PDB file of C-alpha atoms and ligand atoms in Angstrom:
ATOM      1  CA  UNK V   1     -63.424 106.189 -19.470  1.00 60.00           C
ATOM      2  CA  UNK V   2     -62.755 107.869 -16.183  1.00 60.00           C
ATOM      3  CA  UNK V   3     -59.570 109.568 -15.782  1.00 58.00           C
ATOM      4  CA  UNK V   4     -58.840 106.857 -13.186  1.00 60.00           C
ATOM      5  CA  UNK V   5     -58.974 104.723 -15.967  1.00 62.00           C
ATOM      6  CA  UNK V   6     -56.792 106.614 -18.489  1.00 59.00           C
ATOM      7  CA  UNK V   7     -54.281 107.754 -16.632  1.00 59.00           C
ATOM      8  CA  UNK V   8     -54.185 103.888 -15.610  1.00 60.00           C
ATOM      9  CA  UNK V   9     -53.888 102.956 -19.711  1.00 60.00           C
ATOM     10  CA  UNK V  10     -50.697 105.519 -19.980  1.00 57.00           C
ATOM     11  CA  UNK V  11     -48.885 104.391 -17.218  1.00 54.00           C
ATOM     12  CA  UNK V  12     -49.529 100.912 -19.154  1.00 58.00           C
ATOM     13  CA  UNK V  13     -48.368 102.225 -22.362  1.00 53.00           C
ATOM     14  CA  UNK V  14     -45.747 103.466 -20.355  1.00 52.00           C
ATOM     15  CA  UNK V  15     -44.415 100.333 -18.894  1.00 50.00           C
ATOM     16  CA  UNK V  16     -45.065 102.076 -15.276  1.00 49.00           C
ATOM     17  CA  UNK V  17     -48.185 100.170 -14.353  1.00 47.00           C
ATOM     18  CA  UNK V  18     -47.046 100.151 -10.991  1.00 40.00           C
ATOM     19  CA  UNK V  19     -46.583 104.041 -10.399  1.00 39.00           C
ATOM     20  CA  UNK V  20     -49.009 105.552  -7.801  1.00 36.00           C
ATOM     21  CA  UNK V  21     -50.919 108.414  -7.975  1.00 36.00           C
ATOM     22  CA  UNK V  22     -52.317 110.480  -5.362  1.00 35.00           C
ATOM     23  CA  UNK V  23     -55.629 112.295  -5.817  1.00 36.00           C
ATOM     24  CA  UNK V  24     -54.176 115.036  -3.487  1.00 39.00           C
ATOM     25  CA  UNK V  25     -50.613 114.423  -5.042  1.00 40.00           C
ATOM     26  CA  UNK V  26     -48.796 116.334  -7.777  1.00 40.00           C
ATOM     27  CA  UNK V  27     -51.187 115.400 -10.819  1.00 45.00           C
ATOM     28  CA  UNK V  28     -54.463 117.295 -11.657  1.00 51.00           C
ATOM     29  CA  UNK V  29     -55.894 118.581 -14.502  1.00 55.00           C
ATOM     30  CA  UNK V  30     -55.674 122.000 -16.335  1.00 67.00           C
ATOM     31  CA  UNK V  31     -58.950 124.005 -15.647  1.00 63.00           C
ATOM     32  CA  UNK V  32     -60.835 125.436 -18.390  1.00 68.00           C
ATOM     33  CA  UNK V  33     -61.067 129.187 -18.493  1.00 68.00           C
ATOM     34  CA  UNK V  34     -64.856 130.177 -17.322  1.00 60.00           C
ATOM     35  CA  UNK V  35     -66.895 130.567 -21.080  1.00 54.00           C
ATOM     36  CA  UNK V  36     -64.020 128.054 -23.005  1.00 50.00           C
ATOM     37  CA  UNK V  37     -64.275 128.416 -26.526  1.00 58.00           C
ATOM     38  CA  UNK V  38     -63.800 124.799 -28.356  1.00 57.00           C
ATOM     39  CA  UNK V  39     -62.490 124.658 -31.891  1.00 56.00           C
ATOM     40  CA  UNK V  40     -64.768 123.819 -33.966  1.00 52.00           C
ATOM     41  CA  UNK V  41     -64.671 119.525 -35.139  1.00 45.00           C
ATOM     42  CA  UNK V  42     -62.932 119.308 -32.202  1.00 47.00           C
ATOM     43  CA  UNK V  43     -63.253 116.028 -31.545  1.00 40.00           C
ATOM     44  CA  UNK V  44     -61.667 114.897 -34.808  1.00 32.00           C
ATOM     45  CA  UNK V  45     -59.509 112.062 -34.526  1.00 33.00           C
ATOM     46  CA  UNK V  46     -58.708 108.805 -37.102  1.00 29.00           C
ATOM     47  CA  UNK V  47     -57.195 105.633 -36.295  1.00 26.00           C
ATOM     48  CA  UNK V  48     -54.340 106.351 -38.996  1.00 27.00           C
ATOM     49  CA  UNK V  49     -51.172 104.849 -37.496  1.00 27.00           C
ATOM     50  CA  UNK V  50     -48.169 106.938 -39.810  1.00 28.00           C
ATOM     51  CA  UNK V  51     -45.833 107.490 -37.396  1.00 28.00           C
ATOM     52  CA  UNK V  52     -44.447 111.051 -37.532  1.00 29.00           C
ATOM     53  CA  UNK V  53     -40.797 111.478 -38.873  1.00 31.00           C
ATOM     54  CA  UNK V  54     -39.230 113.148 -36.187  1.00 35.00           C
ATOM     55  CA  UNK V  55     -35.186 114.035 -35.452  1.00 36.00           C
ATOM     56  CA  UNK V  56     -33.539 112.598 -32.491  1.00 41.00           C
ATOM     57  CA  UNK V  57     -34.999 114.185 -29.919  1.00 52.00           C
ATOM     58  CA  UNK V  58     -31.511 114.106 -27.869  1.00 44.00           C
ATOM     59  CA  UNK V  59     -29.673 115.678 -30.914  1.00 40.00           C
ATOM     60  CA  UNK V  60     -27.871 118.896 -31.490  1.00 32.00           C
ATOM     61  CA  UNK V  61     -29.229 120.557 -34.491  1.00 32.00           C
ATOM     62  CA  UNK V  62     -27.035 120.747 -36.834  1.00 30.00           C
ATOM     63  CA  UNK V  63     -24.885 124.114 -36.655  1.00 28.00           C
ATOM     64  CA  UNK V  64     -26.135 125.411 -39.556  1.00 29.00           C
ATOM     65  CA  UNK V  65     -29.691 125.503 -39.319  1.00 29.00           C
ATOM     66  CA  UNK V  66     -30.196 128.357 -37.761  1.00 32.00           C
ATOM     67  CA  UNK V  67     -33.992 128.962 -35.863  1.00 37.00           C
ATOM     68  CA  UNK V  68     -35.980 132.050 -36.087  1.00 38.00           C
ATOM     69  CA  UNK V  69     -35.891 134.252 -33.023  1.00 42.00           C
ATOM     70  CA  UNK V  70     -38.788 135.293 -32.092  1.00 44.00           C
ATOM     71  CA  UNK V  71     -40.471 138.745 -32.993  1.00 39.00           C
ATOM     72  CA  UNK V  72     -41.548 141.020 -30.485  1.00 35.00           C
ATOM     73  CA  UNK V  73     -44.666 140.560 -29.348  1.00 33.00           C
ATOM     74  CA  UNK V  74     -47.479 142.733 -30.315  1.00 32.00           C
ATOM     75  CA  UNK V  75     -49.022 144.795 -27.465  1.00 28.00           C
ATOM     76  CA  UNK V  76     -52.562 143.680 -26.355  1.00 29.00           C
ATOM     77  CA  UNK V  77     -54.752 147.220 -26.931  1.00 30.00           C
ATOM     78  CA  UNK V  78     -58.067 148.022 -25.452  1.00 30.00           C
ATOM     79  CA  UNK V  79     -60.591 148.627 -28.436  1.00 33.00           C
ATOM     80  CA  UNK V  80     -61.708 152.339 -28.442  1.00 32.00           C
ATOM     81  CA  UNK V  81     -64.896 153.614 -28.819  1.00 36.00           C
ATOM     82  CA  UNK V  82     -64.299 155.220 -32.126  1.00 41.00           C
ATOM     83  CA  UNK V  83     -61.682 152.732 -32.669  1.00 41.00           C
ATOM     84  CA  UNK V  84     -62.044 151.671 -37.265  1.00 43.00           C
ATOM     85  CA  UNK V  85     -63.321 148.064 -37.625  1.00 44.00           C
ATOM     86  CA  UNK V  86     -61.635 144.824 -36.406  1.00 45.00           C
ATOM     87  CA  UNK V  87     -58.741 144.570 -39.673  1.00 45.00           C
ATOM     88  CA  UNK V  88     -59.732 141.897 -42.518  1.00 50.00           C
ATOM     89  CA  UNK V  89     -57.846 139.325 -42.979  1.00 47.00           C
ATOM     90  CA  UNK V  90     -55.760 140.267 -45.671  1.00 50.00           C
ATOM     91  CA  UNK V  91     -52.873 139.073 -46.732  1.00 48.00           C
ATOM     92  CA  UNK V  92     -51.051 142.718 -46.961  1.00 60.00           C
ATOM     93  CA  UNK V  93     -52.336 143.600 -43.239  1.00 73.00           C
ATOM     94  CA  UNK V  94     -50.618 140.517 -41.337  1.00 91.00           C
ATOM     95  CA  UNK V  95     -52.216 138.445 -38.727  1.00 96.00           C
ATOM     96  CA  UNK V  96     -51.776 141.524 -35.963  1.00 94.00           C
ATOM     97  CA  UNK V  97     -55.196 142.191 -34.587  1.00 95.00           C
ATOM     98  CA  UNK V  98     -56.785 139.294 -36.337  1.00 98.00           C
ATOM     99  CA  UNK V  99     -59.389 137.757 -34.096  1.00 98.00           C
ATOM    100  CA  UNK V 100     -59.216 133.880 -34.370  1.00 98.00           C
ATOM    101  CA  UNK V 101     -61.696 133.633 -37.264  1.00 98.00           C
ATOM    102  CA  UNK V 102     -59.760 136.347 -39.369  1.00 98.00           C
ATOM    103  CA  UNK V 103     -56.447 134.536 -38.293  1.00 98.00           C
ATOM    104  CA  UNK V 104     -57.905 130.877 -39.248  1.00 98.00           C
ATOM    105  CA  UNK V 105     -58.733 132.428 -42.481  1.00 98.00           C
ATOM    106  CA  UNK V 106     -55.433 134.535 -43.258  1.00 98.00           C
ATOM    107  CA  UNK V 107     -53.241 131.422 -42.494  1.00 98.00           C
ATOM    108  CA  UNK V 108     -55.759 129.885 -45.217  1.00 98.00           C
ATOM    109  CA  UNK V 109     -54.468 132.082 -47.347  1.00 97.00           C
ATOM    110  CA  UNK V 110     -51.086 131.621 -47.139  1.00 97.00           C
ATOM    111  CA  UNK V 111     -48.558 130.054 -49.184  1.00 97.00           C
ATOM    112  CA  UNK V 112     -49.229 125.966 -48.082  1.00 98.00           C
ATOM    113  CA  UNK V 113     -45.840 125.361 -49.458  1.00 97.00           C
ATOM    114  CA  UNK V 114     -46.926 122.104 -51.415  1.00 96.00           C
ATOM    115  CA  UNK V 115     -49.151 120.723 -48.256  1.00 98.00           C
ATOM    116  CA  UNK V 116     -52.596 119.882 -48.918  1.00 98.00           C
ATOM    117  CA  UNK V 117     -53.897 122.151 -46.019  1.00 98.00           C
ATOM    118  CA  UNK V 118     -53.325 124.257 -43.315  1.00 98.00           C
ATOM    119  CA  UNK V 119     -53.210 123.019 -40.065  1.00 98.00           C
ATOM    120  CA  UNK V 120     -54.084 125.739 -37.210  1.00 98.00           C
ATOM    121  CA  UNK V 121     -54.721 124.190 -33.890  1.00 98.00           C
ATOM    122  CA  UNK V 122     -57.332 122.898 -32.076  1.00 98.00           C
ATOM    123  CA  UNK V 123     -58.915 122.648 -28.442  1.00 98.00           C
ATOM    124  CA  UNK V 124     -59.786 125.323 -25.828  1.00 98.00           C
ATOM    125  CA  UNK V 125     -59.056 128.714 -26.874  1.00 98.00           C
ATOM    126  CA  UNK V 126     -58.978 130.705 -23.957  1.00 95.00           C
ATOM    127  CA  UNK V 127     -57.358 127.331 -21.879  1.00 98.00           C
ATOM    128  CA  UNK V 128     -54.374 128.293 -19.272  1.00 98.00           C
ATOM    129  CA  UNK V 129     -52.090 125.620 -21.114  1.00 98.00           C
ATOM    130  CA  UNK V 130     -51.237 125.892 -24.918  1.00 98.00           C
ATOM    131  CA  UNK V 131     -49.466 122.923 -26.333  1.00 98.00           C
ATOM    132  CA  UNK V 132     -46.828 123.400 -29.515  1.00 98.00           C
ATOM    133  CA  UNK V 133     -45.808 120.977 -31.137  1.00 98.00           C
ATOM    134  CA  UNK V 134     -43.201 120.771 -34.357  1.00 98.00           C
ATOM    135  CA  UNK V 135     -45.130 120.956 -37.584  1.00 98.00           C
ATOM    136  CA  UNK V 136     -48.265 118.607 -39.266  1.00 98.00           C
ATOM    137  CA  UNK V 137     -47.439 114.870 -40.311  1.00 97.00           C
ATOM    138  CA  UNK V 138     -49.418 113.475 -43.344  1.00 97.00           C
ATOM    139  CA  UNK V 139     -52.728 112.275 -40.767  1.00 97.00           C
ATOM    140  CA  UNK V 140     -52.442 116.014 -39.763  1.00 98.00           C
ATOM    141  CA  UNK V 141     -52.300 117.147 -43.413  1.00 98.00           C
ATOM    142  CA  UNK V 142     -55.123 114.976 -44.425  1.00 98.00           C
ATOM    143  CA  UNK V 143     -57.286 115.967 -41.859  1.00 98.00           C
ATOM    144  CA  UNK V 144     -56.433 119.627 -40.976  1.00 98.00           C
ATOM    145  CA  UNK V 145     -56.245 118.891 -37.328  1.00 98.00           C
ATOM    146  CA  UNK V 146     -52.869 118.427 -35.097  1.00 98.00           C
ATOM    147  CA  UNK V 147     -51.469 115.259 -33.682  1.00 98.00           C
ATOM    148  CA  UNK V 148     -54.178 112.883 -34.985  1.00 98.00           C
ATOM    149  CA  UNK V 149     -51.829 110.259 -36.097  1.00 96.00           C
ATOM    150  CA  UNK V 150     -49.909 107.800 -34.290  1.00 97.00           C
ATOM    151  CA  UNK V 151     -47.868 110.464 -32.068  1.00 97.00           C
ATOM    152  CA  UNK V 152     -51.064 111.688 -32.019  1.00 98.00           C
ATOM    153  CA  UNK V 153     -52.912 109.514 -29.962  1.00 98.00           C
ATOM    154  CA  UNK V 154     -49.723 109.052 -27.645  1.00 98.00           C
ATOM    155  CA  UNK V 155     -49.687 112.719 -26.798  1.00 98.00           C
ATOM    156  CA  UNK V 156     -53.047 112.550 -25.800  1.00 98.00           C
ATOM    157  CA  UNK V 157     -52.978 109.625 -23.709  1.00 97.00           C
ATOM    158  CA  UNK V 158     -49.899 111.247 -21.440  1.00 97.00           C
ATOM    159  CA  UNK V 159     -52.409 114.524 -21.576  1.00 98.00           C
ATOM    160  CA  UNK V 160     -55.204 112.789 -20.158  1.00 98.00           C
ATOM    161  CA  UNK V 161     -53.025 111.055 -17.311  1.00 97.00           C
ATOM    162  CA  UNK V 162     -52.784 114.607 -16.031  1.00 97.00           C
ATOM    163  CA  UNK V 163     -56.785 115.436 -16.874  1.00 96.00           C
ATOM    164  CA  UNK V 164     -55.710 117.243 -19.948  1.00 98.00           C
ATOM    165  CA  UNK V 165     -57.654 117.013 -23.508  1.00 98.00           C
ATOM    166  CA  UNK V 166     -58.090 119.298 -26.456  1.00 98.00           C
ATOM    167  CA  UNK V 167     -61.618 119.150 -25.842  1.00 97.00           C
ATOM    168  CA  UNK V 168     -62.139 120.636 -22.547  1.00 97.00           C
ATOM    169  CA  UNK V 169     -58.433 122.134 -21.045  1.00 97.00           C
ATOM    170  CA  UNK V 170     -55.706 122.316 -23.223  1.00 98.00           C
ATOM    171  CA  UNK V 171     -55.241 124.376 -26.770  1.00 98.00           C
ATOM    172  CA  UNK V 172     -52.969 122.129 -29.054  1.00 98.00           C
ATOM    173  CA  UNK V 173     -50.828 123.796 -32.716  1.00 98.00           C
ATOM    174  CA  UNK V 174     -47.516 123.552 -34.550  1.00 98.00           C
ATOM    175  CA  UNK V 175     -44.513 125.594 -34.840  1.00 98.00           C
ATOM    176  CA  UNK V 176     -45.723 125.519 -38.556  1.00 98.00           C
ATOM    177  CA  UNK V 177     -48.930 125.203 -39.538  1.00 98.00           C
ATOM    178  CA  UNK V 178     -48.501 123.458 -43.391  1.00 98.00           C
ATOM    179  CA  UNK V 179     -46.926 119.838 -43.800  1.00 98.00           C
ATOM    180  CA  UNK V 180     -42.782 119.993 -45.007  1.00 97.00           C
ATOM    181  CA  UNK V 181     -42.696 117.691 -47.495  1.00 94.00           C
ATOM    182  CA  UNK V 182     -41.600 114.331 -46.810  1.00 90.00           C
ATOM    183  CA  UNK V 183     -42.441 114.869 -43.181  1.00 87.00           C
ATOM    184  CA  UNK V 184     -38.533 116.610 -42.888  1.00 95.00           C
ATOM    185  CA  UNK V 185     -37.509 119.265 -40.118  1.00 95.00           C
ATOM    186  CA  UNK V 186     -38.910 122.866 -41.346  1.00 97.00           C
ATOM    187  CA  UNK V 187     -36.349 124.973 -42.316  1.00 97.00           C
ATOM    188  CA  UNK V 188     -35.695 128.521 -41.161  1.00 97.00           C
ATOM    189  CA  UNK V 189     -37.971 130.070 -43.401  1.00 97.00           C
ATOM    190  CA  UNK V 190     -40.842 127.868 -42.794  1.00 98.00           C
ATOM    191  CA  UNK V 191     -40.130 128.465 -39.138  1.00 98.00           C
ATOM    192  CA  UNK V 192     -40.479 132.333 -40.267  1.00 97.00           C
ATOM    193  CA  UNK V 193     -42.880 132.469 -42.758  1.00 97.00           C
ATOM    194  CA  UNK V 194     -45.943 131.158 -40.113  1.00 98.00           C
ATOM    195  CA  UNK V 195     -43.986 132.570 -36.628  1.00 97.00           C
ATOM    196  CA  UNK V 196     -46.517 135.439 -36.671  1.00 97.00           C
ATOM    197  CA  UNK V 197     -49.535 133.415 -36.996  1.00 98.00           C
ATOM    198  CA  UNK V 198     -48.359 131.063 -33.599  1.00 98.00           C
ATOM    199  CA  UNK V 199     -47.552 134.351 -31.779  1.00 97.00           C
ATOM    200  CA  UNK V 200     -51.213 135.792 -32.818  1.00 98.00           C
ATOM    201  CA  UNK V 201     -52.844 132.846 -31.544  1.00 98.00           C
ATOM    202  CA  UNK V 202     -50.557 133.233 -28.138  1.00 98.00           C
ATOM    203  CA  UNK V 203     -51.794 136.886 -27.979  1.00 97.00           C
ATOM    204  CA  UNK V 204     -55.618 135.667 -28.312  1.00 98.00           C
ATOM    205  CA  UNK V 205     -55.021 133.165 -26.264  1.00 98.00           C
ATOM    206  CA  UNK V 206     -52.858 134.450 -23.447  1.00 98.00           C
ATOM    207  CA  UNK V 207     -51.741 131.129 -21.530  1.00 98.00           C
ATOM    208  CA  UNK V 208     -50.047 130.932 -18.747  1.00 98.00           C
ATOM    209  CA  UNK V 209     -48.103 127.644 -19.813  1.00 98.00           C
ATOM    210  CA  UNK V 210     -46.646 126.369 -22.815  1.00 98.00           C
ATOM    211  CA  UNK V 211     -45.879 123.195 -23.057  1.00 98.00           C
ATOM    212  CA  UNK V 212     -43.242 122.456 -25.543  1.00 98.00           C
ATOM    213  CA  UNK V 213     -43.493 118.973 -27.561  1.00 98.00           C
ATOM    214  CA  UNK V 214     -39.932 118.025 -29.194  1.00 98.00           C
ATOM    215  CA  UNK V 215     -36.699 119.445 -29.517  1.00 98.00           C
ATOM    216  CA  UNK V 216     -37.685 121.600 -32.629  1.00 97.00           C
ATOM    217  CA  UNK V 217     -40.395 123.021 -30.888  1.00 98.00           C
ATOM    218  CA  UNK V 218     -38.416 123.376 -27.900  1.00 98.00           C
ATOM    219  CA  UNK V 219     -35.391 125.168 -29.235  1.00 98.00           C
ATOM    220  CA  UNK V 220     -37.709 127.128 -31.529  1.00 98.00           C
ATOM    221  CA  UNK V 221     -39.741 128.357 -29.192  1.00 98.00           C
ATOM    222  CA  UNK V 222     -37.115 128.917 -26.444  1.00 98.00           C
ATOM    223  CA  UNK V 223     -34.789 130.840 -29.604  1.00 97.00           C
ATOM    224  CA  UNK V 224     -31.471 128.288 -28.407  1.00 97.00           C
ATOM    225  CA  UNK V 225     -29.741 125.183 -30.266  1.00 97.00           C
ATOM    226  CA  UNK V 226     -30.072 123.553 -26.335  1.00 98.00           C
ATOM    227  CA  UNK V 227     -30.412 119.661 -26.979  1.00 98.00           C
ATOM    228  CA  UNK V 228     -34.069 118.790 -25.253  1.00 98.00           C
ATOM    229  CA  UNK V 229     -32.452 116.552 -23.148  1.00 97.00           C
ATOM    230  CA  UNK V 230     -31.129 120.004 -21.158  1.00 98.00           C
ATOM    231  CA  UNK V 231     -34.177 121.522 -21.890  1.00 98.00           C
ATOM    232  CA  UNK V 232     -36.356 119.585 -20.465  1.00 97.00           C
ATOM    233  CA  UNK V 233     -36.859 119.034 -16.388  1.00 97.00           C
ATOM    234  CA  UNK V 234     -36.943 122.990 -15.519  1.00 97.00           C
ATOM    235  CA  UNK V 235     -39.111 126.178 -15.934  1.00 98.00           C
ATOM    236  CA  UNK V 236     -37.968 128.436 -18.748  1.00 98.00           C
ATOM    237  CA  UNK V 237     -39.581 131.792 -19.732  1.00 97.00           C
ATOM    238  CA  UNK V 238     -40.827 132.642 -23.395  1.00 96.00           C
ATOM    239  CA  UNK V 239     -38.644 134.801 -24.894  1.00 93.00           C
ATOM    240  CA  UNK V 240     -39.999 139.133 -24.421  1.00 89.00           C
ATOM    241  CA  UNK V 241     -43.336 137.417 -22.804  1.00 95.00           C
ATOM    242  CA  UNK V 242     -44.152 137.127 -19.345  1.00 94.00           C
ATOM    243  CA  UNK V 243     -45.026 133.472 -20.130  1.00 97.00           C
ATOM    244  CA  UNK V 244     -43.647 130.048 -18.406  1.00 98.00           C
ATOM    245  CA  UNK V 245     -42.334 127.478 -20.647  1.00 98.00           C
ATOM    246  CA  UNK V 246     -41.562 123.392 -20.004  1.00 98.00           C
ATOM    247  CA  UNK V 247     -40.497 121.022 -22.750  1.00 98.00           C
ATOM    248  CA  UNK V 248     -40.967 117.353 -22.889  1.00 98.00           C
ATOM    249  CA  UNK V 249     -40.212 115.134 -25.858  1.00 98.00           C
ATOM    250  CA  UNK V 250     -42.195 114.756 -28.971  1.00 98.00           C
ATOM    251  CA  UNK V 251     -44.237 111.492 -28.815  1.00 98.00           C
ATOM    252  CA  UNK V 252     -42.661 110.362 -32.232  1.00 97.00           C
ATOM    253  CA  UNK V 253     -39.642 110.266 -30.040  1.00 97.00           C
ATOM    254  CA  UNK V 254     -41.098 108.037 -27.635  1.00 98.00           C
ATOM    255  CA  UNK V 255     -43.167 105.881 -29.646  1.00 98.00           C
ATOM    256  CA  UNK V 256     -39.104 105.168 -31.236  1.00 97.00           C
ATOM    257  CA  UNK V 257     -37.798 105.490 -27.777  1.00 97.00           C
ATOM    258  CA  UNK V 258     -40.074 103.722 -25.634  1.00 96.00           C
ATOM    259  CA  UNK V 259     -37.250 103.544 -23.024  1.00 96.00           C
ATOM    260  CA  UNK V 260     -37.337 107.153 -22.403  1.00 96.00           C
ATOM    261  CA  UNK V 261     -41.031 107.196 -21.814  1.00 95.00           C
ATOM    262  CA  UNK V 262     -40.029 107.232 -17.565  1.00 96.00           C
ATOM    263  CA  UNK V 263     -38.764 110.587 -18.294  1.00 97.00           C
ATOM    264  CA  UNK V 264     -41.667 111.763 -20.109  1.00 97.00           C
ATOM    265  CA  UNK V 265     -43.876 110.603 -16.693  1.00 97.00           C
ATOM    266  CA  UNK V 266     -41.381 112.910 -15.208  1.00 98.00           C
ATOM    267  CA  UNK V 267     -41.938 115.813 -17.313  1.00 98.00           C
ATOM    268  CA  UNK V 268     -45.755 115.038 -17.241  1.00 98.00           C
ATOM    269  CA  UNK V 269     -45.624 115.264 -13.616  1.00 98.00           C
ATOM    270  CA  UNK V 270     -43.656 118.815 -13.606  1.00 98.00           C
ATOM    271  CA  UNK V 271     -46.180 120.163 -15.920  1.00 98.00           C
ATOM    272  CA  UNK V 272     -49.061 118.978 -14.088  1.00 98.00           C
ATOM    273  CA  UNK V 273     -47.911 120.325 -10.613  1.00 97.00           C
ATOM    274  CA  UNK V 274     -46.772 123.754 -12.545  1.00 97.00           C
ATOM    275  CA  UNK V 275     -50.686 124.065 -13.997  1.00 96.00           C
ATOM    276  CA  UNK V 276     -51.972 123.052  -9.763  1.00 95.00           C
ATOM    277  CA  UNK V 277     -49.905 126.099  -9.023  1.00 95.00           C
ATOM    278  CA  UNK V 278     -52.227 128.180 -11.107  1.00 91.00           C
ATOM    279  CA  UNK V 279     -54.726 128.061  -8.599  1.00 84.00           C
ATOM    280  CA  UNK V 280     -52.948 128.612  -5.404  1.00 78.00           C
TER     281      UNK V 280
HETATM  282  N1  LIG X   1     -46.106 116.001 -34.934  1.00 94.16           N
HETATM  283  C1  LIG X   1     -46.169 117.316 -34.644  1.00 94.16           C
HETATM  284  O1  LIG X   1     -45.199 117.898 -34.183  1.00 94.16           O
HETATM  285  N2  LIG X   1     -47.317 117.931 -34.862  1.00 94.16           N
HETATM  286  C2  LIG X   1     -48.404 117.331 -35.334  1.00 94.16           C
HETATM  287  O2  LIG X   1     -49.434 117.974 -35.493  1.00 94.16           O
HETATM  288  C3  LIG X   1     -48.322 115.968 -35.620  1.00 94.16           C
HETATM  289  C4  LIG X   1     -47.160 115.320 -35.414  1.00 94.16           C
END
């Protein structure tokens, strides 16, 4: 299909059939980094349909629940020549300094907190634009690989109306990276216990954009209780990394909420002209 054509079948999903888009306008696609590294089974995908149990995207959390700050970032270091061997991933060592292999494998190793599987991420590794998202679903869980349900198919479909895919520009993963049972909101110490594996695989990554899918994701990532719908619309910064942040709702959300989809063309149109900036 030519992205003509897709972004053509979104703005039909969307209701917004009508919408123009320029070629010279707002919309283009992320650029892969020169020498992209693809996740491996990439191009994984099922036709499951379980939609993804997801809060209101519009709603407060709850004043309790309480969302891990982030940790400080750990500081990039050029390898020196007598420098000791790359760590092993080991569960005593952390993910620090784990290259993606030795991170994929660590997070392997961790507590899956009654989920069948980890689920790490997938797409472009060294892309400009890393997408989070709020934690695996049971299609995710079955197959190891993000969004490839329902929500799953949405997200890519608004991706590819701005030339976006997992399999050439964008790098796609979770807030947490095992399944909460009965596809609930993970608490605190889910949010905790796989923080530093997300902020190893920002350090190997090094984006320039994260794109923020849903409110948990959002307020997670952004360390504030701020409902999405405040979020969402302006550039934020990561917290203690010189990184850009925009939020947009979860697809679950829209897939309930199909009248808020407009908004989500919005957002999808903000995020696209923030990634054509890149090159100026
Ligand atoms: N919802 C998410 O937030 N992440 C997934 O991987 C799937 C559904």
């Amino acid at each position: 299909m030519t992205s003509d054509a897709r972004r053509d079948d979104y703005l039909r999903a969307l209701g917004l059939a009508d919408w123009q888009y320029r070629a010279d306008g707002p919309l283009g696609g992320a650029r892969a980094r020169p020498g992209k590294a693809l996740e491996p089974g990439m191009t994984g995908s099922n036709e499951a349909a379980a939609v993804v149990a997801a809060g209101d995207e519009q709603t407060v959390a709850a004043p309790e629940r309480e969302v891990a700050a982030p940790a400080p970032a750990s500081l990039a270091r050029e390898p020196e020549a007598d420098a000791a061997p790359a760590p092993t991933p080991d569960a005593d060592t952390g993910p620090a300094g784990l290259d993606w292999d030795g991170l994929e494998a660590y997070l392997a190793r961790q507590d899956h907190r009654g989920a069948s599987r980890p689920v790490f991420g997938i797409g472009a590794r060294d892309a400009e634009v890393l997408i989070v998202g709020e934690a695996p679903g049971a299609s995710e869980d079955a197959q190891g690989v993000p969004f490839v349900g329902r929500a799953g198919k949405l997200l890519d479909r608004m991706l590819a109306a701005i030339d976006c895919s997992r399999a050439t520009n964008v790098y796609i993963t979770n807030i947490c990276k095992f399944r909460p049972p009965d596809n609930r909101d993970p608490t605190p110490d889910e949010v905790a216990a796989d923080w530093p594996i997300l902020e190893r695989q920002i350090d190997l990554m090094a984006p320039r954009l994260v794109v923020a899918v849903g409110r948990v994701a959002a307020q997670t990532l952004l360390a504030c209780q701020t409902p999405l719908g405040k979020l969402r619309g302006r550039l934020h910064r990561y917290p203690r990394r010189d990184l850009d942040v925009l939020v947009t709702y979860h697809p679950a959300f829209l897939l309930r909420s199909p009248q808020q989809k407009s908004k989500a063309w919005a957002d999808l149109k903000m995020i696209a002209r923030h990634i054509r900036s890149f090159e100026r």
